[in-house]
mmCIF file of C-alpha atoms and ligand atoms in Angstrom:
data_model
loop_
_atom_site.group_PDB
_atom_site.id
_atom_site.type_symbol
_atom_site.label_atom_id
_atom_site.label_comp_id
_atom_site.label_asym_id
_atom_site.label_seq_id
_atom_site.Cartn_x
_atom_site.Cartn_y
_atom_site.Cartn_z
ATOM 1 C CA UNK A 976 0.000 0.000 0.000
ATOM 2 C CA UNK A 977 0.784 3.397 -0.873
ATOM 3 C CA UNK A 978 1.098 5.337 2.786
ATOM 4 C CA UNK A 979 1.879 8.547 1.015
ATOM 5 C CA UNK A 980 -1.136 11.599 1.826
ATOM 6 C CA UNK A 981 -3.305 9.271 3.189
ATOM 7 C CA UNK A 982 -5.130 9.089 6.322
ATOM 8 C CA UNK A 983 -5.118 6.190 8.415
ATOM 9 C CA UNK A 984 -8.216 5.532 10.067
ATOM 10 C CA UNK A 985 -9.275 2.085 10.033
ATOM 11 C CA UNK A 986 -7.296 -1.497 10.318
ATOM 12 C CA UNK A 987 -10.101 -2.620 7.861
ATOM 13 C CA UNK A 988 -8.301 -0.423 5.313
ATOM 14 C CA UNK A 989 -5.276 -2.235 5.888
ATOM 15 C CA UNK A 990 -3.835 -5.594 4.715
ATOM 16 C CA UNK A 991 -1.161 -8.432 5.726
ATOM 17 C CA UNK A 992 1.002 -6.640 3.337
ATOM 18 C CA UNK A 993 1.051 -3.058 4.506
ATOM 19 C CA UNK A 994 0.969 -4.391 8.195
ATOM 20 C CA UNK A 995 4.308 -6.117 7.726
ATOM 21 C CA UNK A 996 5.639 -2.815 5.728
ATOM 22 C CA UNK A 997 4.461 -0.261 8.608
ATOM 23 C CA UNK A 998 6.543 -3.214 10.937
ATOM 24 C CA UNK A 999 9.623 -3.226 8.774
ATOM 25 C CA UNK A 1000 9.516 0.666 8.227
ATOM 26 C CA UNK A 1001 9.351 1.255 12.128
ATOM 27 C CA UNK A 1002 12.479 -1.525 12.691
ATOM 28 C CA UNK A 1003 14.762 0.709 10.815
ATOM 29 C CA UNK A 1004 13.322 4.041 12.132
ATOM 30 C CA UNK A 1005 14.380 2.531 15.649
ATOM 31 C CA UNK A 1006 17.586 1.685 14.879
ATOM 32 C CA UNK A 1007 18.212 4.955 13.857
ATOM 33 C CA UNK A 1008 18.533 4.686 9.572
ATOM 34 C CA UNK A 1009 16.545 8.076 8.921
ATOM 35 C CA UNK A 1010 17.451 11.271 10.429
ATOM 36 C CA UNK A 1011 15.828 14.142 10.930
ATOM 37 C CA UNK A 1012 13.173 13.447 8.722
ATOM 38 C CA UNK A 1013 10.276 15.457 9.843
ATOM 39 C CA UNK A 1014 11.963 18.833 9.463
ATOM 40 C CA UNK A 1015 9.631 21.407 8.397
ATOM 41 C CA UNK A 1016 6.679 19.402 9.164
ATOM 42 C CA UNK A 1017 4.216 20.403 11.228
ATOM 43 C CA UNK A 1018 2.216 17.793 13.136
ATOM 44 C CA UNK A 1019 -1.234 19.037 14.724
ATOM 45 C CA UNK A 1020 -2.271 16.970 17.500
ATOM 46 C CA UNK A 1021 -6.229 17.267 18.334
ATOM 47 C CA UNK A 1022 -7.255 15.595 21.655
ATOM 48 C CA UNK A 1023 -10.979 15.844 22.585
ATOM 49 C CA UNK A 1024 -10.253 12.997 24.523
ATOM 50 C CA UNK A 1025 -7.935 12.207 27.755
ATOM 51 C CA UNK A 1026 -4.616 10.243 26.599
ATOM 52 C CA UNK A 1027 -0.883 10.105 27.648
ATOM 53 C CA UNK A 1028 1.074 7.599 25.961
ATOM 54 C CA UNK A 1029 -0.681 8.177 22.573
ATOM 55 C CA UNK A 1030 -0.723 12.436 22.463
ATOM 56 C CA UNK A 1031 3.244 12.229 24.055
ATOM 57 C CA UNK A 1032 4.467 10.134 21.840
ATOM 58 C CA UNK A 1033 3.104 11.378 18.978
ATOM 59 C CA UNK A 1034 4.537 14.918 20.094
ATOM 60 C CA UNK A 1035 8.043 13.339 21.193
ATOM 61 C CA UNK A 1036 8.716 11.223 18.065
ATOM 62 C CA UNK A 1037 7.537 14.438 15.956
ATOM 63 C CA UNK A 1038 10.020 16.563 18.064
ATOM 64 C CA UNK A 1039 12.993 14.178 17.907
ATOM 65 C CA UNK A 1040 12.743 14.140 14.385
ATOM 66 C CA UNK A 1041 12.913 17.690 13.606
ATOM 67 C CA UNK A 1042 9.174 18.567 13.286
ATOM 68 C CA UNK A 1043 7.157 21.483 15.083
ATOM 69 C CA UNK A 1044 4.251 20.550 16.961
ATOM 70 C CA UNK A 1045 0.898 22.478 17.527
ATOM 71 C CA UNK A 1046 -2.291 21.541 19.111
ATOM 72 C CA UNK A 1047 -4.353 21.217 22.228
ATOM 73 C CA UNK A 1048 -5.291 18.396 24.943
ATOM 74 C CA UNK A 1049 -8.879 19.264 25.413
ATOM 75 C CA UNK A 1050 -10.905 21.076 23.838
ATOM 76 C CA UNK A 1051 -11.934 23.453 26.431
ATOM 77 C CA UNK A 1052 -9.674 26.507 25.610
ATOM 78 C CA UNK A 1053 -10.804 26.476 21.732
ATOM 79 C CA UNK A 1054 -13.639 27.951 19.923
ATOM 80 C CA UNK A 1055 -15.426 24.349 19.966
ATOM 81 C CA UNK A 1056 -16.060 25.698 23.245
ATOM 82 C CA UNK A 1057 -18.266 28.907 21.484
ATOM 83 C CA UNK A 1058 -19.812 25.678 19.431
ATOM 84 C CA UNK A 1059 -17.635 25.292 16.415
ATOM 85 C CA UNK A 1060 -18.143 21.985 14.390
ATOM 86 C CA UNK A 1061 -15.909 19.092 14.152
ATOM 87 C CA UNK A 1062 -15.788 20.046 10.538
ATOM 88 C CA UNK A 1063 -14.508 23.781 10.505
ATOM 89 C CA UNK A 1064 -12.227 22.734 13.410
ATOM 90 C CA UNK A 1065 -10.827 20.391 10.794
ATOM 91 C CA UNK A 1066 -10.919 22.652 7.726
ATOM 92 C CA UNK A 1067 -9.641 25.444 9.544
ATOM 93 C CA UNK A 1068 -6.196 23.114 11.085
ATOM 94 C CA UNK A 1069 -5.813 22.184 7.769
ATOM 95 C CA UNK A 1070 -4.233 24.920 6.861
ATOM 96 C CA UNK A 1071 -1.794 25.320 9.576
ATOM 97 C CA UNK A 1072 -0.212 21.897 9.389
ATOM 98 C CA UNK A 1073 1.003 18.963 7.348
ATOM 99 C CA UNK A 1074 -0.914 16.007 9.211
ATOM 100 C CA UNK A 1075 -3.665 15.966 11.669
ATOM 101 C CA UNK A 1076 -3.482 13.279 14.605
ATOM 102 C CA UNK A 1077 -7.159 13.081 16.383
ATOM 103 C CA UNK A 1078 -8.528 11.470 19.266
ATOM 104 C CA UNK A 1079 -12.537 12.862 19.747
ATOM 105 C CA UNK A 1080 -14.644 10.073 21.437
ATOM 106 C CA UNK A 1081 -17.365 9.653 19.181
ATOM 107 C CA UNK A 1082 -17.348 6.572 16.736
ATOM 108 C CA UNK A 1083 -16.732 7.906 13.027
ATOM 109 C CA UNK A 1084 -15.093 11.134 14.121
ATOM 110 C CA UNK A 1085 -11.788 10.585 12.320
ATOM 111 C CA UNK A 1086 -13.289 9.370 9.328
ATOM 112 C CA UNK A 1087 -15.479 12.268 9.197
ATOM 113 C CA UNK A 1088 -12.265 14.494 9.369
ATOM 114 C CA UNK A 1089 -10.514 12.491 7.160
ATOM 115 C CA UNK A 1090 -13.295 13.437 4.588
ATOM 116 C CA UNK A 1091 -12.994 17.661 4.869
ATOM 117 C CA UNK A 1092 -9.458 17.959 5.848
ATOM 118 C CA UNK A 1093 -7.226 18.676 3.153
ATOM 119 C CA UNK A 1094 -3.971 16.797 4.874
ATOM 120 C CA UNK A 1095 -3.560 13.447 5.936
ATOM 121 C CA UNK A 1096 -5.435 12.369 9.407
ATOM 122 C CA UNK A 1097 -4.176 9.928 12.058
ATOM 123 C CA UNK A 1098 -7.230 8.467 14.005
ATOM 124 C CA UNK A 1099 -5.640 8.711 17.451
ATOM 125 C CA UNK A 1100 -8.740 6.697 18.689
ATOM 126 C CA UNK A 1101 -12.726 7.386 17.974
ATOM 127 C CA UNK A 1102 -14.535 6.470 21.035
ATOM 128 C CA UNK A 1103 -14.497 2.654 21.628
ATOM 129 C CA UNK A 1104 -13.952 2.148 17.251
ATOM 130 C CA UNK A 1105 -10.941 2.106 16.710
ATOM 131 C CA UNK A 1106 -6.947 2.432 17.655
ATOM 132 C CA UNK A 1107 -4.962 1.515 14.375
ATOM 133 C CA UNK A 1108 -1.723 3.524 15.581
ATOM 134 C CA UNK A 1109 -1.981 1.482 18.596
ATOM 135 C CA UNK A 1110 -2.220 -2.020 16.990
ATOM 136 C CA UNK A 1111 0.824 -0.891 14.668
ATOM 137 C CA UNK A 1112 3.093 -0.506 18.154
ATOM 138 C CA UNK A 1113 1.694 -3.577 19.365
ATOM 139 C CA UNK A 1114 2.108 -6.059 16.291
ATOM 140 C CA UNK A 1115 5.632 -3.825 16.057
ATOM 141 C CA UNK A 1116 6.372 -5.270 19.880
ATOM 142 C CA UNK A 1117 5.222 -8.891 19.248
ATOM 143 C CA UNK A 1118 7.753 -9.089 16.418
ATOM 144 C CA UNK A 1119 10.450 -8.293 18.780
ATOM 145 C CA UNK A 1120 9.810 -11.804 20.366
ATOM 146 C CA UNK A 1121 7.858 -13.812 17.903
ATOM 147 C CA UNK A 1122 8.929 -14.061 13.988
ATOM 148 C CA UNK A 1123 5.016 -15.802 13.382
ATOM 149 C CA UNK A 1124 1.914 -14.121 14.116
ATOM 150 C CA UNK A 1125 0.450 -16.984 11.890
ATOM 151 C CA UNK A 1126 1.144 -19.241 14.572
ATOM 152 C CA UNK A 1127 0.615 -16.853 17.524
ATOM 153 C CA UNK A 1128 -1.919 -17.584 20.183
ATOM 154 C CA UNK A 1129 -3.108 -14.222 21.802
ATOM 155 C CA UNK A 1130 -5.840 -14.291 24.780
ATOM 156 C CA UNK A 1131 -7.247 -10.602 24.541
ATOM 157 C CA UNK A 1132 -8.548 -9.975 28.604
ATOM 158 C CA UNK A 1133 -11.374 -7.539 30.036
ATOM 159 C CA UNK A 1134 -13.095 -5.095 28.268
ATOM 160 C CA UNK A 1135 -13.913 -6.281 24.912
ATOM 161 C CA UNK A 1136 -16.944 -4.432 24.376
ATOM 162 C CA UNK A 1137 -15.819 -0.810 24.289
ATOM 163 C CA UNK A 1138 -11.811 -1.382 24.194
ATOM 164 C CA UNK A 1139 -10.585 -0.134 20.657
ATOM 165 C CA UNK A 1140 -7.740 -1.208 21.254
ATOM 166 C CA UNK A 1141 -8.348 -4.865 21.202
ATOM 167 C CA UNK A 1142 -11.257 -4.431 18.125
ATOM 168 C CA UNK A 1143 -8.325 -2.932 15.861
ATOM 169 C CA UNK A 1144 -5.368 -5.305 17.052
ATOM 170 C CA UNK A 1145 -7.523 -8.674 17.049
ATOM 171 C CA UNK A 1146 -8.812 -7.434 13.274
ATOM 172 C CA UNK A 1147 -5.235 -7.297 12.831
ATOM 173 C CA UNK A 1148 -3.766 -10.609 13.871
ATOM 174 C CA UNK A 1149 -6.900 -12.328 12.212
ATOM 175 C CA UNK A 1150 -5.253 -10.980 8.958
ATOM 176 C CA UNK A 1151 -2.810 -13.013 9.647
ATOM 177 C CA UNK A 1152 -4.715 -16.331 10.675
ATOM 178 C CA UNK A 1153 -3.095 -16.157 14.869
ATOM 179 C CA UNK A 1154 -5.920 -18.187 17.275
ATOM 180 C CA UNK A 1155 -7.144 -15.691 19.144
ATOM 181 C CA UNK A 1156 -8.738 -16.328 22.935
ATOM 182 C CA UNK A 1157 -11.696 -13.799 23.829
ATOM 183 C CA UNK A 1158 -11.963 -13.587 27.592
ATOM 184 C CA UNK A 1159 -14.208 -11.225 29.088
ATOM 185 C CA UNK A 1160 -17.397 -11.213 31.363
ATOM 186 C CA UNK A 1161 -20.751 -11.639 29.558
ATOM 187 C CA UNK A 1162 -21.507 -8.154 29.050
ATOM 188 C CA UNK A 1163 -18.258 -6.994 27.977
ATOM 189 C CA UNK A 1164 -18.355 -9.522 25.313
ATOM 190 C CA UNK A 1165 -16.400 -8.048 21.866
ATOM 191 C CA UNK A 1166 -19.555 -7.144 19.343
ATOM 192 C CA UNK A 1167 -20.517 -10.362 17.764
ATOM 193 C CA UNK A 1168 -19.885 -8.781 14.314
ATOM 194 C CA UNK A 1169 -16.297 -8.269 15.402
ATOM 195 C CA UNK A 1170 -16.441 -11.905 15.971
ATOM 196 C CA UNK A 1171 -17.459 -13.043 12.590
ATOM 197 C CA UNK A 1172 -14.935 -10.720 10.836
ATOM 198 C CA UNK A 1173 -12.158 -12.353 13.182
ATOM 199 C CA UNK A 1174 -13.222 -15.823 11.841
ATOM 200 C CA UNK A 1175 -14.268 -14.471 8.482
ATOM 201 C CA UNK A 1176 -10.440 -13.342 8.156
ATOM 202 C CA UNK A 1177 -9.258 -17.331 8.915
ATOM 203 C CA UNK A 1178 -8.672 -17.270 12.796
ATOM 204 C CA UNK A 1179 -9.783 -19.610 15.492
ATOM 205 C CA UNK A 1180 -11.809 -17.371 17.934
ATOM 206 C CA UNK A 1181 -12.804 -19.116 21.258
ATOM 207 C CA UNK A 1182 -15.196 -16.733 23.264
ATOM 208 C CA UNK A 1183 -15.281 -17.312 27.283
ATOM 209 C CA UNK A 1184 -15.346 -15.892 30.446
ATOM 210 C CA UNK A 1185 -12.542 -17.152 32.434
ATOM 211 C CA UNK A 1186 -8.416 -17.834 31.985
ATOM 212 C CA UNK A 1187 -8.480 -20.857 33.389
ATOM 213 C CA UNK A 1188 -10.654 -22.517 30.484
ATOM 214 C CA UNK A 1189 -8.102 -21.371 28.238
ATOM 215 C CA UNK A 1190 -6.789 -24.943 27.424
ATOM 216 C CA UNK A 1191 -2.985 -24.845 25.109
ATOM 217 C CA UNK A 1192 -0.586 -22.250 26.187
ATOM 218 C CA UNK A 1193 -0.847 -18.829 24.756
ATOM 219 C CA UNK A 1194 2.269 -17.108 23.699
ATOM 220 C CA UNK A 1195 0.650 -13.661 24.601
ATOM 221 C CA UNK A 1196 -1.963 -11.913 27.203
ATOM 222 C CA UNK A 1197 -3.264 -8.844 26.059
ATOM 223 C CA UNK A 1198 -5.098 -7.600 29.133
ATOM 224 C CA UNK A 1199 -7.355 -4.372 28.982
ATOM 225 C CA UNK A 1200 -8.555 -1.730 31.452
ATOM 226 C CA UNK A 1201 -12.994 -1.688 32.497
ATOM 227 C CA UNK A 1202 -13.199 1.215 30.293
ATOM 228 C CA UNK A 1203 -15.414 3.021 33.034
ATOM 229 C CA UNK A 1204 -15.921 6.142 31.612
ATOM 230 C CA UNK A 1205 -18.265 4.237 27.952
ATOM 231 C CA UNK A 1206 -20.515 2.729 30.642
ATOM 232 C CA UNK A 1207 -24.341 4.451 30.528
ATOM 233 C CA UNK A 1208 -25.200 2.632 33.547
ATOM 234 C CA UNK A 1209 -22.809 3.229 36.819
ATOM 235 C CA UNK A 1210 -24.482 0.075 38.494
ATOM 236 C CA UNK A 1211 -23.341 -1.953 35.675
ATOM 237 C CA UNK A 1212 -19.978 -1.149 35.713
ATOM 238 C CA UNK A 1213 -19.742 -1.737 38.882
ATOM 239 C CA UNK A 1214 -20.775 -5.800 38.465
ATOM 240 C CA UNK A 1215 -17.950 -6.181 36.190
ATOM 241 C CA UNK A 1216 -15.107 -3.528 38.061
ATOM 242 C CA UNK A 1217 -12.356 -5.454 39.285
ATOM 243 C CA UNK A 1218 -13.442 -9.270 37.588
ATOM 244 C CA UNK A 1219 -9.731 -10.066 36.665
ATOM 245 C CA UNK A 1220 -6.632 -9.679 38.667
ATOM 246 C CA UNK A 1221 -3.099 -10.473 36.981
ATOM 247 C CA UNK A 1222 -0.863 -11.310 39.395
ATOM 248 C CA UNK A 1223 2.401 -12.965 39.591
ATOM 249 C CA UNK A 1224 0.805 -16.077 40.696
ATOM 250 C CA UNK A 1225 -1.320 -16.177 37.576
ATOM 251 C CA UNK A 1226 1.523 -15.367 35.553
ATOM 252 C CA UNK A 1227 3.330 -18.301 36.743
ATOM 253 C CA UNK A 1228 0.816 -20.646 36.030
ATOM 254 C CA UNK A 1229 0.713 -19.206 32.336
ATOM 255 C CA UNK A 1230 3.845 -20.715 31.559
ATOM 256 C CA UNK A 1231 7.019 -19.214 31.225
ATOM 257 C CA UNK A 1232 7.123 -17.893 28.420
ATOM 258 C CA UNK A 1233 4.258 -16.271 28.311
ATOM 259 C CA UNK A 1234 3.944 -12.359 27.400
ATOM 260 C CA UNK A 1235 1.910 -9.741 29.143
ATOM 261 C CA UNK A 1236 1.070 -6.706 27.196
ATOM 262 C CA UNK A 1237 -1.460 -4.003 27.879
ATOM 263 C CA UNK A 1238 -2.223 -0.459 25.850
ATOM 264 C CA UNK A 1239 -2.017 0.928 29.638
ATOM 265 C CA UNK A 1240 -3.347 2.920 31.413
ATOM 266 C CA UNK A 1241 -4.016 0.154 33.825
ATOM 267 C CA UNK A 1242 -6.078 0.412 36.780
ATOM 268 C CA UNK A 1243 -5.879 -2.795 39.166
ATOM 269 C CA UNK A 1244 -6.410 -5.253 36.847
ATOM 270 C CA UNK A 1245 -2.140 -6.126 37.312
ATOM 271 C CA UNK A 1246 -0.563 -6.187 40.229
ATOM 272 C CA UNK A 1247 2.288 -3.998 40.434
ATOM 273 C CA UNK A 1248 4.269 -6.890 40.932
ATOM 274 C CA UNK A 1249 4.158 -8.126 37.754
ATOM 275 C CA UNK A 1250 5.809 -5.516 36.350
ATOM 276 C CA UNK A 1251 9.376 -6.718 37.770
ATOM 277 C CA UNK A 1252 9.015 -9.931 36.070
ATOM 278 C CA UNK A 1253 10.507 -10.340 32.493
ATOM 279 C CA UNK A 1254 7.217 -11.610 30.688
ATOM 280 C CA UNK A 1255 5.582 -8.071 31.909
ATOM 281 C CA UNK A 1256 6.079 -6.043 28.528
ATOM 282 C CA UNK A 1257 4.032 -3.292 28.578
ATOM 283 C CA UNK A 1258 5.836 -0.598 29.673
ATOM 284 C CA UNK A 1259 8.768 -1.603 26.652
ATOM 285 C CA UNK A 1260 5.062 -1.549 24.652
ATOM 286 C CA UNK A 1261 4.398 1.798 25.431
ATOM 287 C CA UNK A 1262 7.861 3.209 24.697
ATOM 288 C CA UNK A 1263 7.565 1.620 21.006
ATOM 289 C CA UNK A 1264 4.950 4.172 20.222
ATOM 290 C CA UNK A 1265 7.969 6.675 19.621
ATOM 291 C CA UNK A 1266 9.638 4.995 16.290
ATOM 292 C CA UNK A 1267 6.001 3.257 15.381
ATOM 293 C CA UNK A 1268 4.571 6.718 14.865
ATOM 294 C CA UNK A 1269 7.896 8.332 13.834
ATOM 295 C CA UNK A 1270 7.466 5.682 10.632
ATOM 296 C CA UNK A 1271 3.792 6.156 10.419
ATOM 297 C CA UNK A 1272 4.527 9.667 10.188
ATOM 298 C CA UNK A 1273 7.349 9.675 7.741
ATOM 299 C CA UNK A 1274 5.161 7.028 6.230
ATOM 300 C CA UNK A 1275 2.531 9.412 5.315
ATOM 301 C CA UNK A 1276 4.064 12.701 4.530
ATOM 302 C CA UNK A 1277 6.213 10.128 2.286
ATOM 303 C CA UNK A 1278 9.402 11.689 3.642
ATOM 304 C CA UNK A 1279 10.471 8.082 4.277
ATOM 305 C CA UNK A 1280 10.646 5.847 0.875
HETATM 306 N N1 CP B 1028 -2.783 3.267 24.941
HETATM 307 C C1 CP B 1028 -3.353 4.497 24.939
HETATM 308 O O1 CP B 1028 -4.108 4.858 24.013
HETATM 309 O O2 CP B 1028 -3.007 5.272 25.993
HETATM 310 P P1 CP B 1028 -3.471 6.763 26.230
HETATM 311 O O3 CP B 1028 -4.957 6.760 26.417
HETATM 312 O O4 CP B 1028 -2.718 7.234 27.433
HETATM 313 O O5 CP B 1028 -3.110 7.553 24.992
#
């Protein structure tokens, strides 16, 4: 695929092909074969939504390759505030930078920008939709340790109704064919159409609602956050706050090879204690979002061939 100018909003608009490309491109990125290669650029980063990992390292991997920044982290102390649209907010960035990177919580939102800006646009997350930037730093950290996703057994843990992060990243592996474990309490079950796509795409998908009926070893647990704040109903989320608990213990009796990842932030659903032991990857996870979205970046304003 052709990165060059275009917006990246969707895994669905992605294949095998360009996933393994956006890997390789951010392999050499991080060990340091482009320079400087977002000089002149400016990057506008647009956050209707609360984030850390995703807005800094967007803004440090911009920075550190020689690009301005501009932007705002909430939307409080901009004229959306005196009701301007989504739309002229869009039109009217466009013409101060050379990519737009949103997150705005409503599903759609970044394909709607997408369609009146007139540079490229990141989705930096649309409500519970979508995450691609995030799957791209998380297939980029799996190949660190496994050279098969074909053969890769993930169990994706917790939310799996609302977390985006887990909708784009298990549409990813299933392009790929990995067996993928669904583990989540009845109502946070991933949307059944997910579900189909997954096995539509050639994956084994076993939905249940505990670990311990996960029955052949899984190379990798992807364990999510309650996403609290996408619940209508308070007394709902608080039936399913707190059902899983990672601790070392568990850890242990996952085998030892076993990898723990997360998009983070976590809450209490691992113990601080796993974070000292070697299968705890996360926070290495996080810190690949700086040459994953300095490729994506040089990707798209095609200043990297
Ligand atoms: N993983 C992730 O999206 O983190 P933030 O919400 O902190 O950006």
């Amino acid at each position: 695929m052709d990165f060059k100018e275009k917006s990246i909003i969707s895994i669905r608009d992605l294949n095998q092909e360009s996933l393994r490309e956006i890997i390789k491109v951010s392999s050499d990125v991080k060990k340091g074969k482009y320079k400087n290669f977002l000089r002149k650029k400016v990057i506008a980063t647009l956050f209707f939504e609360p984030s850390t990992r995703t807005r800094l390292s967007f803004e440090s991997a911009a920075k550190q390759m020689g690009a301005e920044v501009i932007g705002f982290a909430g939307a409080d102390y901009t004229s959306v505030k005196k009701g301007e649209t989504l739309g002229d907010t869009i039109r009217t960035v466009s013409g101060y930078c050379n990519v737009i990177v949103i997150r705005h919580p409503v599903e759609g939102s970044s394909r709607y920008a997408s369609e009146v800006a007139t540079v490229p646009v990141i989705n930096a997350g649309d409500g519970a939709n979508q995450h691609p930037t995030q799957t791209f730093l998380d297939l980029f950290t799996m190949s660190e340790y496994f050279s098969d996703f074909k053969n890769l057994r993930v169990g994706f843990l917790g939310d799996l109704k609302f977390g985006r992060t887990v909708h784009s990243l298990a549409y990813a592996l299933s392009l790929f064919g990995s067996t993928i474990w669904l583990i989540s309490p009845e109502i946070l079950r991933m949307p059944e159409f997910l579900v189909d796509e997954l096995r539509i795409n050639g994956s084994s998908v076993r939905e249940i609602d505990n670990l311990e009926l996960v029955d052949e070893p899984l190379d990798v647990l992807y364990v999510t956050r309650i996403q609290k704040e996408r619940f209508g109903d308070f007394q709902e989320y608080m039936r399913v706050a707190g059902s899983y608990r990672i601790t070392r213990d568990v850890v242990e009796s996952l085998g030892k090879d076993i990898k723990i990842m997360h998009p983070l932030p976590r809450v209490d659903e691992i113990d601080p204690e796993v974070d000292e032991m070697e299968n705890a990857i996360y926070f290495h996870q996080a810190h690949n979002g700086i040459p994953v979205r300095q490729a994506i970046l040089g990707m798209v304003l095609d200043v990297i061939p």
